mmCIF file of C-alpha atoms and ligand atoms in Angstrom:
data_model
loop_
_atom_site.group_PDB
_atom_site.id
_atom_site.type_symbol
_atom_site.label_atom_id
_atom_site.label_comp_id
_atom_site.label_asym_id
_atom_site.label_seq_id
_atom_site.Cartn_x
_atom_site.Cartn_y
_atom_site.Cartn_z
ATOM 1 C CA UNK P 1 63.047 74.073 53.464
ATOM 2 C CA UNK P 2 61.820 70.247 53.384
ATOM 3 C CA UNK P 3 60.717 68.837 49.786
ATOM 4 C CA UNK P 4 57.275 67.739 49.033
ATOM 5 C CA UNK P 5 56.699 64.128 48.825
ATOM 6 C CA UNK P 6 60.186 63.305 50.382
ATOM 7 C CA UNK P 7 60.589 62.327 54.235
ATOM 8 C CA UNK P 8 61.207 64.739 56.041
ATOM 9 C CA UNK P 9 64.158 62.531 58.121
ATOM 10 C CA UNK P 10 66.644 59.643 56.803
ATOM 11 C CA UNK P 11 68.607 57.750 59.016
ATOM 12 C CA UNK P 12 71.538 56.901 57.189
ATOM 13 C CA UNK P 13 73.639 53.134 57.655
ATOM 14 C CA UNK P 14 77.085 53.482 57.233
ATOM 15 C CA UNK P 15 78.479 50.361 55.376
ATOM 16 C CA UNK P 16 82.146 51.489 55.173
ATOM 17 C CA UNK P 17 84.025 50.237 57.642
ATOM 18 C CA UNK P 18 82.097 47.071 56.540
ATOM 19 C CA UNK P 19 81.184 46.623 53.076
ATOM 20 C CA UNK P 20 83.957 49.314 52.393
ATOM 21 C CA UNK P 21 87.020 46.908 54.329
ATOM 22 C CA UNK P 22 85.864 43.609 53.241
ATOM 23 C CA UNK P 23 86.721 44.727 50.018
ATOM 24 C CA UNK P 24 90.443 45.519 50.591
ATOM 25 C CA UNK P 25 92.763 43.237 48.926
ATOM 26 C CA UNK P 26 95.037 43.667 51.664
ATOM 27 C CA UNK P 27 93.026 42.912 55.221
ATOM 28 C CA UNK P 28 92.925 46.574 57.017
ATOM 29 C CA UNK P 29 93.712 46.669 60.609
ATOM 30 C CA UNK P 30 92.124 46.558 63.721
ATOM 31 C CA UNK P 31 93.852 50.132 64.627
ATOM 32 C CA UNK P 32 92.342 51.353 61.605
ATOM 33 C CA UNK P 33 89.246 49.577 61.655
ATOM 34 C CA UNK P 34 88.127 51.363 65.185
ATOM 35 C CA UNK P 35 89.569 54.529 64.200
ATOM 36 C CA UNK P 36 87.470 54.882 61.164
ATOM 37 C CA UNK P 37 84.316 53.782 63.321
ATOM 38 C CA UNK P 38 85.048 56.206 65.678
ATOM 39 C CA UNK P 39 85.054 59.031 63.769
ATOM 40 C CA UNK P 40 81.921 58.033 62.218
ATOM 41 C CA UNK P 41 79.893 57.993 65.334
ATOM 42 C CA UNK P 42 81.831 61.266 65.826
ATOM 43 C CA UNK P 43 80.176 62.595 62.416
ATOM 44 C CA UNK P 44 76.873 61.815 63.930
ATOM 45 C CA UNK P 45 76.112 58.249 61.739
ATOM 46 C CA UNK P 46 73.473 57.253 63.845
ATOM 47 C CA UNK P 47 73.740 53.522 63.139
ATOM 48 C CA UNK P 48 77.963 52.014 61.338
ATOM 49 C CA UNK P 49 78.378 48.143 60.685
ATOM 50 C CA UNK P 50 81.104 47.490 62.462
ATOM 51 C CA UNK P 51 81.749 43.647 61.134
ATOM 52 C CA UNK P 52 81.030 40.304 60.557
ATOM 53 C CA UNK P 53 81.234 37.037 61.917
ATOM 54 C CA UNK P 54 81.374 34.751 58.710
ATOM 55 C CA UNK P 55 84.080 32.267 57.780
ATOM 56 C CA UNK P 56 87.678 33.889 57.671
ATOM 57 C CA UNK P 57 88.053 31.665 55.006
ATOM 58 C CA UNK P 58 85.700 33.661 52.690
ATOM 59 C CA UNK P 59 86.210 36.752 53.893
ATOM 60 C CA UNK P 60 89.881 37.099 56.128
ATOM 61 C CA UNK P 61 89.305 41.137 56.119
ATOM 62 C CA UNK P 62 86.652 40.540 59.217
ATOM 63 C CA UNK P 63 88.258 38.617 60.885
ATOM 64 C CA UNK P 64 88.546 39.765 64.784
ATOM 65 C CA UNK P 65 85.193 41.476 64.200
ATOM 66 C CA UNK P 66 85.051 41.128 68.248
ATOM 67 C CA UNK P 67 88.389 43.000 68.857
ATOM 68 C CA UNK P 68 86.614 45.560 66.621
ATOM 69 C CA UNK P 69 83.984 46.351 69.081
ATOM 70 C CA UNK P 70 85.601 45.903 72.004
ATOM 71 C CA UNK P 71 87.567 48.695 70.707
ATOM 72 C CA UNK P 72 84.999 51.375 69.926
ATOM 73 C CA UNK P 73 84.311 54.324 71.386
ATOM 74 C CA UNK P 74 80.179 52.591 71.677
ATOM 75 C CA UNK P 75 77.981 56.046 71.567
ATOM 76 C CA UNK P 76 74.115 55.679 73.174
ATOM 77 C CA UNK P 77 72.243 55.673 70.625
ATOM 78 C CA UNK P 78 74.282 54.255 67.833
ATOM 79 C CA UNK P 79 73.643 50.980 66.513
ATOM 80 C CA UNK P 80 76.735 48.980 65.553
ATOM 81 C CA UNK P 81 75.386 45.453 63.372
ATOM 82 C CA UNK P 82 77.280 42.972 62.774
ATOM 83 C CA UNK P 83 76.470 40.568 60.256
ATOM 84 C CA UNK P 84 76.193 37.075 60.816
ATOM 85 C CA UNK P 85 75.426 34.036 58.839
ATOM 86 C CA UNK P 86 74.639 31.166 60.883
ATOM 87 C CA UNK P 87 74.312 29.682 64.618
ATOM 88 C CA UNK P 88 78.124 30.234 64.855
ATOM 89 C CA UNK P 89 78.256 33.750 64.030
ATOM 90 C CA UNK P 90 75.334 34.511 66.271
ATOM 91 C CA UNK P 91 76.988 32.836 69.254
ATOM 92 C CA UNK P 92 80.599 34.779 68.064
ATOM 93 C CA UNK P 93 78.225 38.203 68.026
ATOM 94 C CA UNK P 94 77.187 37.578 71.612
ATOM 95 C CA UNK P 95 79.946 36.847 72.852
ATOM 96 C CA UNK P 96 81.880 40.031 71.745
ATOM 97 C CA UNK P 97 78.724 42.426 72.976
ATOM 98 C CA UNK P 98 77.254 43.092 70.019
ATOM 99 C CA UNK P 99 73.388 44.189 70.129
ATOM 100 C CA UNK P 100 71.936 44.431 66.056
ATOM 101 C CA UNK P 101 73.413 41.979 63.951
ATOM 102 C CA UNK P 102 72.332 41.943 60.020
ATOM 103 C CA UNK P 103 71.742 38.147 58.313
ATOM 104 C CA UNK P 104 72.114 38.466 54.356
ATOM 105 C CA UNK P 105 70.476 36.409 52.059
ATOM 106 C CA UNK P 106 69.774 37.220 48.200
ATOM 107 C CA UNK P 107 67.016 36.654 45.435
ATOM 108 C CA UNK P 108 69.817 35.205 43.102
ATOM 109 C CA UNK P 109 70.409 30.883 43.387
ATOM 110 C CA UNK P 110 73.579 31.956 41.976
ATOM 111 C CA UNK P 111 74.870 34.294 44.094
ATOM 112 C CA UNK P 112 73.221 32.835 47.336
ATOM 113 C CA UNK P 113 75.379 29.901 46.901
ATOM 114 C CA UNK P 114 78.584 31.791 45.855
ATOM 115 C CA UNK P 115 78.186 34.123 48.521
ATOM 116 C CA UNK P 116 76.587 31.798 51.122
ATOM 117 C CA UNK P 117 77.104 28.233 49.857
ATOM 118 C CA UNK P 118 73.593 27.578 50.031
ATOM 119 C CA UNK P 119 70.144 28.678 48.213
ATOM 120 C CA UNK P 120 67.714 30.838 48.992
ATOM 121 C CA UNK P 121 65.689 28.577 50.427
ATOM 122 C CA UNK P 122 68.424 27.027 52.415
ATOM 123 C CA UNK P 123 69.344 30.114 53.773
ATOM 124 C CA UNK P 124 65.923 31.261 55.195
ATOM 125 C CA UNK P 125 66.320 28.029 57.511
ATOM 126 C CA UNK P 126 69.332 28.436 57.998
ATOM 127 C CA UNK P 127 68.690 32.623 59.283
ATOM 128 C CA UNK P 128 65.247 31.977 61.180
ATOM 129 C CA UNK P 129 66.796 29.958 64.289
ATOM 130 C CA UNK P 130 69.604 32.569 64.343
ATOM 131 C CA UNK P 131 66.906 35.672 64.215
ATOM 132 C CA UNK P 132 64.679 33.466 67.129
ATOM 133 C CA UNK P 133 67.899 33.358 69.492
ATOM 134 C CA UNK P 134 68.955 36.923 68.438
ATOM 135 C CA UNK P 135 65.762 38.501 68.838
ATOM 136 C CA UNK P 136 65.102 35.951 71.850
ATOM 137 C CA UNK P 137 68.577 37.340 73.873
ATOM 138 C CA UNK P 138 67.579 40.912 73.473
ATOM 139 C CA UNK P 139 69.310 41.652 69.624
ATOM 140 C CA UNK P 140 67.672 44.235 66.838
ATOM 141 C CA UNK P 141 67.776 41.566 63.963
ATOM 142 C CA UNK P 142 68.164 43.492 60.538
ATOM 143 C CA UNK P 143 68.103 41.274 57.221
ATOM 144 C CA UNK P 144 69.637 42.008 53.398
ATOM 145 C CA UNK P 145 68.348 41.068 50.474
ATOM 146 C CA UNK P 146 70.902 40.869 47.793
ATOM 147 C CA UNK P 147 70.929 40.914 43.687
ATOM 148 C CA UNK P 148 67.410 43.103 44.120
ATOM 149 C CA UNK P 149 67.576 45.315 40.889
ATOM 150 C CA UNK P 150 71.060 42.458 39.379
ATOM 151 C CA UNK P 151 72.797 39.316 39.755
ATOM 152 C CA UNK P 152 76.054 39.277 38.729
ATOM 153 C CA UNK P 153 75.962 35.646 37.450
ATOM 154 C CA UNK P 154 72.069 35.312 36.080
ATOM 155 C CA UNK P 155 71.426 39.457 34.921
ATOM 156 C CA UNK P 156 68.071 39.975 35.443
ATOM 157 C CA UNK P 157 65.676 39.441 38.806
ATOM 158 C CA UNK P 158 62.490 39.276 38.755
ATOM 159 C CA UNK P 159 60.750 42.167 41.724
ATOM 160 C CA UNK P 160 58.817 38.727 42.790
ATOM 161 C CA UNK P 161 61.812 37.248 43.921
ATOM 162 C CA UNK P 162 63.081 40.133 45.914
ATOM 163 C CA UNK P 163 59.383 40.381 47.573
ATOM 164 C CA UNK P 164 59.508 36.733 48.770
ATOM 165 C CA UNK P 165 62.550 36.650 50.258
ATOM 166 C CA UNK P 166 61.992 40.036 51.813
ATOM 167 C CA UNK P 167 58.790 39.193 53.426
ATOM 168 C CA UNK P 168 60.412 35.745 54.862
ATOM 169 C CA UNK P 169 62.720 38.134 56.105
ATOM 170 C CA UNK P 170 60.241 40.306 57.691
ATOM 171 C CA UNK P 171 57.820 37.594 59.149
ATOM 172 C CA UNK P 172 61.036 36.190 61.304
ATOM 173 C CA UNK P 173 61.095 39.175 62.668
ATOM 174 C CA UNK P 174 64.117 41.869 60.972
ATOM 175 C CA UNK P 175 63.311 45.258 61.814
ATOM 176 C CA UNK P 176 63.849 46.680 58.808
ATOM 177 C CA UNK P 177 65.103 45.000 55.083
ATOM 178 C CA UNK P 178 67.691 46.466 53.289
ATOM 179 C CA UNK P 179 67.656 46.186 49.739
ATOM 180 C CA UNK P 180 70.765 45.732 47.911
ATOM 181 C CA UNK P 181 71.875 46.575 44.150
ATOM 182 C CA UNK P 182 74.999 44.459 44.791
ATOM 183 C CA UNK P 183 76.396 45.031 41.672
ATOM 184 C CA UNK P 184 75.111 48.396 40.940
ATOM 185 C CA UNK P 185 73.186 47.579 37.411
ATOM 186 C CA UNK P 186 69.822 49.333 38.276
ATOM 187 C CA UNK P 187 68.142 52.039 36.983
ATOM 188 C CA UNK P 188 65.554 54.568 38.473
ATOM 189 C CA UNK P 189 62.656 52.784 36.694
ATOM 190 C CA UNK P 190 63.731 49.090 37.714
ATOM 191 C CA UNK P 191 64.389 50.664 41.743
ATOM 192 C CA UNK P 192 61.240 51.941 41.623
ATOM 193 C CA UNK P 193 59.021 48.536 40.227
ATOM 194 C CA UNK P 194 61.127 46.766 42.244
ATOM 195 C CA UNK P 195 60.167 48.453 45.837
ATOM 196 C CA UNK P 196 56.530 49.102 45.016
ATOM 197 C CA UNK P 197 56.565 45.520 44.738
ATOM 198 C CA UNK P 198 58.314 44.716 48.381
ATOM 199 C CA UNK P 199 56.138 47.637 49.554
ATOM 200 C CA UNK P 200 52.803 45.931 48.411
ATOM 201 C CA UNK P 201 53.256 43.354 51.273
ATOM 202 C CA UNK P 202 55.287 45.374 53.445
ATOM 203 C CA UNK P 203 55.337 49.236 55.414
ATOM 204 C CA UNK P 204 57.861 50.970 53.128
ATOM 205 C CA UNK P 205 59.309 52.415 56.233
ATOM 206 C CA UNK P 206 60.397 48.963 56.582
ATOM 207 C CA UNK P 207 62.648 49.249 53.919
ATOM 208 C CA UNK P 208 66.556 50.326 53.322
ATOM 209 C CA UNK P 209 68.297 51.275 49.755
ATOM 210 C CA UNK P 210 71.837 49.374 49.496
ATOM 211 C CA UNK P 211 72.944 50.822 46.250
ATOM 212 C CA UNK P 212 76.563 50.102 44.878
ATOM 213 C CA UNK P 213 77.559 52.701 42.835
ATOM 214 C CA UNK P 214 79.274 50.440 40.061
ATOM 215 C CA UNK P 215 77.332 51.948 36.826
ATOM 216 C CA UNK P 216 77.301 55.813 38.927
ATOM 217 C CA UNK P 217 72.976 55.079 38.922
ATOM 218 C CA UNK P 218 73.403 55.207 42.260
ATOM 219 C CA UNK P 219 71.824 58.727 43.395
ATOM 220 C CA UNK P 220 69.059 58.856 40.771
ATOM 221 C CA UNK P 221 67.863 55.359 41.969
ATOM 222 C CA UNK P 222 67.746 57.115 45.902
ATOM 223 C CA UNK P 223 66.554 60.221 44.435
ATOM 224 C CA UNK P 224 63.185 57.509 42.823
ATOM 225 C CA UNK P 225 63.099 55.699 45.514
ATOM 226 C CA UNK P 226 63.441 58.740 48.577
ATOM 227 C CA UNK P 227 59.650 59.612 46.904
ATOM 228 C CA UNK P 228 58.095 56.271 47.465
ATOM 229 C CA UNK P 229 58.869 56.639 50.958
ATOM 230 C CA UNK P 230 61.831 55.167 51.884
ATOM 231 C CA UNK P 231 63.710 57.102 54.619
ATOM 232 C CA UNK P 232 66.985 54.782 55.267
ATOM 233 C CA UNK P 233 69.758 54.627 53.297
ATOM 234 C CA UNK P 234 73.081 52.688 53.339
ATOM 235 C CA UNK P 235 76.163 54.481 51.823
ATOM 236 C CA UNK P 236 79.887 53.896 52.664
ATOM 237 C CA UNK P 237 82.490 57.032 53.202
ATOM 238 C CA UNK P 238 84.294 57.660 50.058
ATOM 239 C CA UNK P 239 82.596 54.737 48.621
ATOM 240 C CA UNK P 240 84.237 52.003 49.237
ATOM 241 C CA UNK P 241 83.031 48.689 49.134
ATOM 242 C CA UNK P 242 81.868 46.271 46.771
ATOM 243 C CA UNK P 243 81.256 42.227 47.950
ATOM 244 C CA UNK P 244 83.752 39.461 47.472
ATOM 245 C CA UNK P 245 82.015 36.927 45.762
ATOM 246 C CA UNK P 246 80.023 40.218 42.743
ATOM 247 C CA UNK P 247 82.833 40.045 40.607
ATOM 248 C CA UNK P 248 83.258 43.918 39.204
ATOM 249 C CA UNK P 249 81.093 45.267 42.118
ATOM 250 C CA UNK P 250 82.727 48.594 42.814
ATOM 251 C CA UNK P 251 81.533 50.648 46.526
ATOM 252 C CA UNK P 252 78.663 51.515 47.135
ATOM 253 C CA UNK P 253 76.955 54.566 47.303
ATOM 254 C CA UNK P 254 79.213 57.476 48.547
ATOM 255 C CA UNK P 255 78.468 59.101 52.290
ATOM 256 C CA UNK P 256 79.677 62.119 51.224
ATOM 257 C CA UNK P 257 77.347 62.422 48.158
ATOM 258 C CA UNK P 258 73.881 60.906 49.721
ATOM 259 C CA UNK P 259 74.583 63.428 52.725
ATOM 260 C CA UNK P 260 74.583 66.301 49.763
ATOM 261 C CA UNK P 261 71.751 65.252 48.152
ATOM 262 C CA UNK P 262 69.490 65.501 50.960
ATOM 263 C CA UNK P 263 71.128 68.615 52.585
ATOM 264 C CA UNK P 264 70.047 70.436 49.487
ATOM 265 C CA UNK P 265 66.584 68.460 50.130
ATOM 266 C CA UNK P 266 66.331 69.992 53.199
ATOM 267 C CA UNK P 267 66.160 66.498 54.633
ATOM 268 C CA UNK P 268 67.787 65.865 58.194
ATOM 269 C CA UNK P 269 70.175 62.908 59.309
ATOM 270 C CA UNK P 270 72.039 64.749 62.146
ATOM 271 C CA UNK P 271 74.863 63.996 59.755
ATOM 272 C CA UNK P 272 77.766 66.728 60.242
ATOM 273 C CA UNK P 273 79.998 67.233 56.905
ATOM 274 C CA UNK P 274 83.000 68.548 57.666
ATOM 275 C CA UNK P 275 83.424 65.101 60.391
ATOM 276 C CA UNK P 276 82.981 62.850 57.559
ATOM 277 C CA UNK P 277 85.307 64.631 55.431
ATOM 278 C CA UNK P 278 87.971 64.113 58.579
ATOM 279 C CA UNK P 279 86.465 60.637 58.370
ATOM 280 C CA UNK P 280 86.773 60.006 54.768
ATOM 281 C CA UNK P 281 90.441 61.588 54.565
ATOM 282 C CA UNK P 282 91.234 59.279 58.325
ATOM 283 C CA UNK P 283 90.399 56.115 56.334
ATOM 284 C CA UNK P 284 91.634 57.283 52.190
ATOM 285 C CA UNK P 285 95.107 58.050 53.352
ATOM 286 C CA UNK P 286 95.644 54.898 55.697
ATOM 287 C CA UNK P 287 94.591 52.746 52.103
ATOM 288 C CA UNK P 288 96.389 55.596 49.856
ATOM 289 C CA UNK P 289 92.855 55.732 48.349
ATOM 290 C CA UNK P 290 90.857 58.777 46.427
ATOM 291 C CA UNK P 291 87.722 58.682 47.778
ATOM 292 C CA UNK P 292 85.226 58.165 44.852
ATOM 293 C CA UNK P 293 82.417 60.246 45.090
ATOM 294 C CA UNK P 294 82.362 64.319 43.936
ATOM 295 C CA UNK P 295 81.414 65.666 46.643
ATOM 296 C CA UNK P 296 84.213 64.777 49.125
ATOM 297 C CA UNK P 297 86.822 65.233 45.836
ATOM 298 C CA UNK P 298 85.063 69.001 45.420
ATOM 299 C CA UNK P 299 84.662 69.746 48.522
ATOM 300 C CA UNK P 300 88.539 68.782 49.648
ATOM 301 C CA UNK P 301 89.798 70.419 45.930
ATOM 302 C CA UNK P 302 87.698 73.680 47.368
ATOM 303 C CA UNK P 303 88.584 73.871 50.864
ATOM 304 C CA UNK P 304 91.032 76.800 52.412
ATOM 305 C CA UNK P 305 94.277 74.776 52.997
HETATM 306 P P1 HMG D 1 80.499 26.831 54.394
HETATM 307 O O1 HMG D 1 81.422 26.308 54.070
HETATM 308 O O2 HMG D 1 79.221 26.240 53.454
HETATM 309 O O3 HMG D 1 80.084 26.181 56.109
HETATM 310 O O4 HMG D 1 80.221 28.018 54.465
HETATM 311 P P2 HMG D 1 80.813 25.490 56.488
HETATM 312 O O5 HMG D 1 79.934 25.396 58.123
HETATM 313 O O6 HMG D 1 80.917 24.162 56.339
HETATM 314 O O7 HMG D 1 81.964 25.675 57.728
HETATM 315 C C1 HMG D 1 83.185 26.751 56.668
HETATM 316 C C2 HMG D 1 84.359 26.802 57.323
HETATM 317 O O8 HMG D 1 84.116 27.851 58.089
HETATM 318 C C3 HMG D 1 84.538 26.092 59.115
HETATM 319 O O9 HMG D 1 86.197 25.809 59.487
HETATM 320 C C4 HMG D 1 83.364 26.480 59.761
HETATM 321 O O10 HMG D 1 83.985 26.364 61.356
HETATM 322 C C5 HMG D 1 83.784 28.124 59.700
HETATM 323 P P3 HMG D 1 87.174 24.496 58.980
HETATM 324 O O11 HMG D 1 85.649 23.420 59.608
HETATM 325 O O12 HMG D 1 87.088 24.093 57.765
HETATM 326 O O13 HMG D 1 87.959 24.881 59.743
HETATM 327 N N1 HMG D 1 83.759 28.649 59.672
HETATM 328 C C6 HMG D 1 82.991 30.138 60.709
HETATM 329 N N2 HMG D 1 83.666 30.802 60.789
HETATM 330 C C7 HMG D 1 83.569 32.050 61.885
HETATM 331 N N3 HMG D 1 82.515 32.806 61.991
HETATM 332 C C8 HMG D 1 81.263 31.637 61.459
HETATM 333 C C9 HMG D 1 81.141 30.488 60.676
HETATM 334 N N4 HMG D 1 80.838 29.544 59.480
HETATM 335 C C10 HMG D 1 81.795 28.702 59.916
HETATM 336 N N5 HMG D 1 80.104 32.182 61.843
HETATM 337 C C11 HMG D 1 79.167 30.773 55.146
HETATM 338 C C12 HMG D 1 79.138 28.905 54.876
HETATM 339 C C13 HMG D 1 78.156 30.843 55.391
HETATM 340 C C14 HMG D 1 80.086 30.305 56.614
HETATM 341 C C15 HMG D 1 80.478 31.080 54.427
HETATM 342 O O14 HMG D 1 79.760 30.423 52.870
HETATM 343 C C16 HMG D 1 80.548 32.429 54.957
HETATM 344 O O15 HMG D 1 80.935 33.305 55.839
HETATM 345 N N6 HMG D 1 80.498 33.055 53.873
HETATM 346 C C17 HMG D 1 80.124 35.161 53.801
HETATM 347 C C18 HMG D 1 80.345 35.786 52.806
HETATM 348 C C19 HMG D 1 80.287 37.302 53.040
HETATM 349 O O16 HMG D 1 81.036 37.851 54.053
HETATM 350 N N7 HMG D 1 79.737 37.895 51.822
HETATM 351 C C20 HMG D 1 80.395 39.051 51.786
HETATM 352 C C21 HMG D 1 79.088 39.885 52.537
HETATM 353 S S1 HMG D 1 76.977 39.922 51.917
HETATM 354 C C22 HMG D 1 76.986 41.321 51.417
HETATM 355 O O17 HMG D 1 78.725 41.492 50.991
HETATM 356 C C23 HMG D 1 75.962 42.099 49.964
HETATM 357 C C24 HMG D 1 75.258 43.216 50.768
HETATM 358 O O18 HMG D 1 76.729 44.261 51.534
HETATM 359 C C25 HMG D 1 73.926 43.502 50.589
HETATM 360 C C26 HMG D 1 74.286 43.800 48.968
HETATM 361 O O19 HMG D 1 75.598 44.297 48.255
HETATM 362 O O20 HMG D 1 74.123 43.354 48.176
HETATM 363 C C27 HMG D 1 75.474 42.403 52.659
HETATM 364 MG MG1 MG D 2 76.751 45.538 49.525
#
């Protein structure tokens, strides 16, 4: 049974192997990254971010993403996007056989400087040829806007600044724009206003919600934007994640929590909760970490042994 006013189906984009593992103090080995992605594939996720082709000096945790792409068991119909900040990253992604890339910009000047060492305008200049060349080579391109509901350095961010960057990303051919609440400070009214501003220029079906859960608001924010028609949600297994250039940012909203919410609303995802819990158990055991989400904890605790 679907819920009136909400999408019938939501596409879940798993970002744990990238957003999650980029933030681990000790880089996670390639075999574990592959093991996690294969288990997430088995859970029925339609899109799994496999890593990044960024400078290993900036984010050593994402080194060897080429080996990860070479080792995973790719399933037909599943996308395995990788982050790419520049032409050099695109070349490496192409060599590694990536079929989808994501360029990542920000609505905050200070965050852009800290994260990719250039202004917002410079980043867009840099992304445009990358997006063009990627599309020429048959790759799909996704775009990210960070700090859509607040910046760790500047505080409040105007929705109009988010809409400007989102429009530029769409203009250069991004098929989807993922709106990142990088530090998880947003609340539902703000999320709704931000999405309404962006959706004044772009179809809401082009938008994805990428909400970190630092302040415990992510599920409420997601429910608010689902009501506006957003039907793509980024989340992270056992709530892993953060951004090395956003101090204090904790994990993305946990995949298990989002799936429980969507299942309860009768929204289809094609994702299997038991297989997801198994993937979470695998990476949690490797990292020595309990799930941050409530659903994984509750379902694991209540499971007959
Ligand atoms: P830079 O220092 O200005 O660049 O960094 P550069 O061109 O001067 O290069 C510096 C060094 O990096 C050189 O090496 C380059 O060759 C190398 P050296 O000569 O010193 O030996 N280099 C590269 N190596 C491998 N792959 C590349 C590459 N490019 C240059 N593609 C740069 C600029 C963009 C490279 C750097 O700032 C960078 O890599 N930043 C990545 C930061 C990052 O990955 N952050 C996390 C992802 S964003 C995020 O988490 C937010 C998100 O989840 C949404 C949300 O939550 O809001 C997406
Ligand atoms: Mg993120």
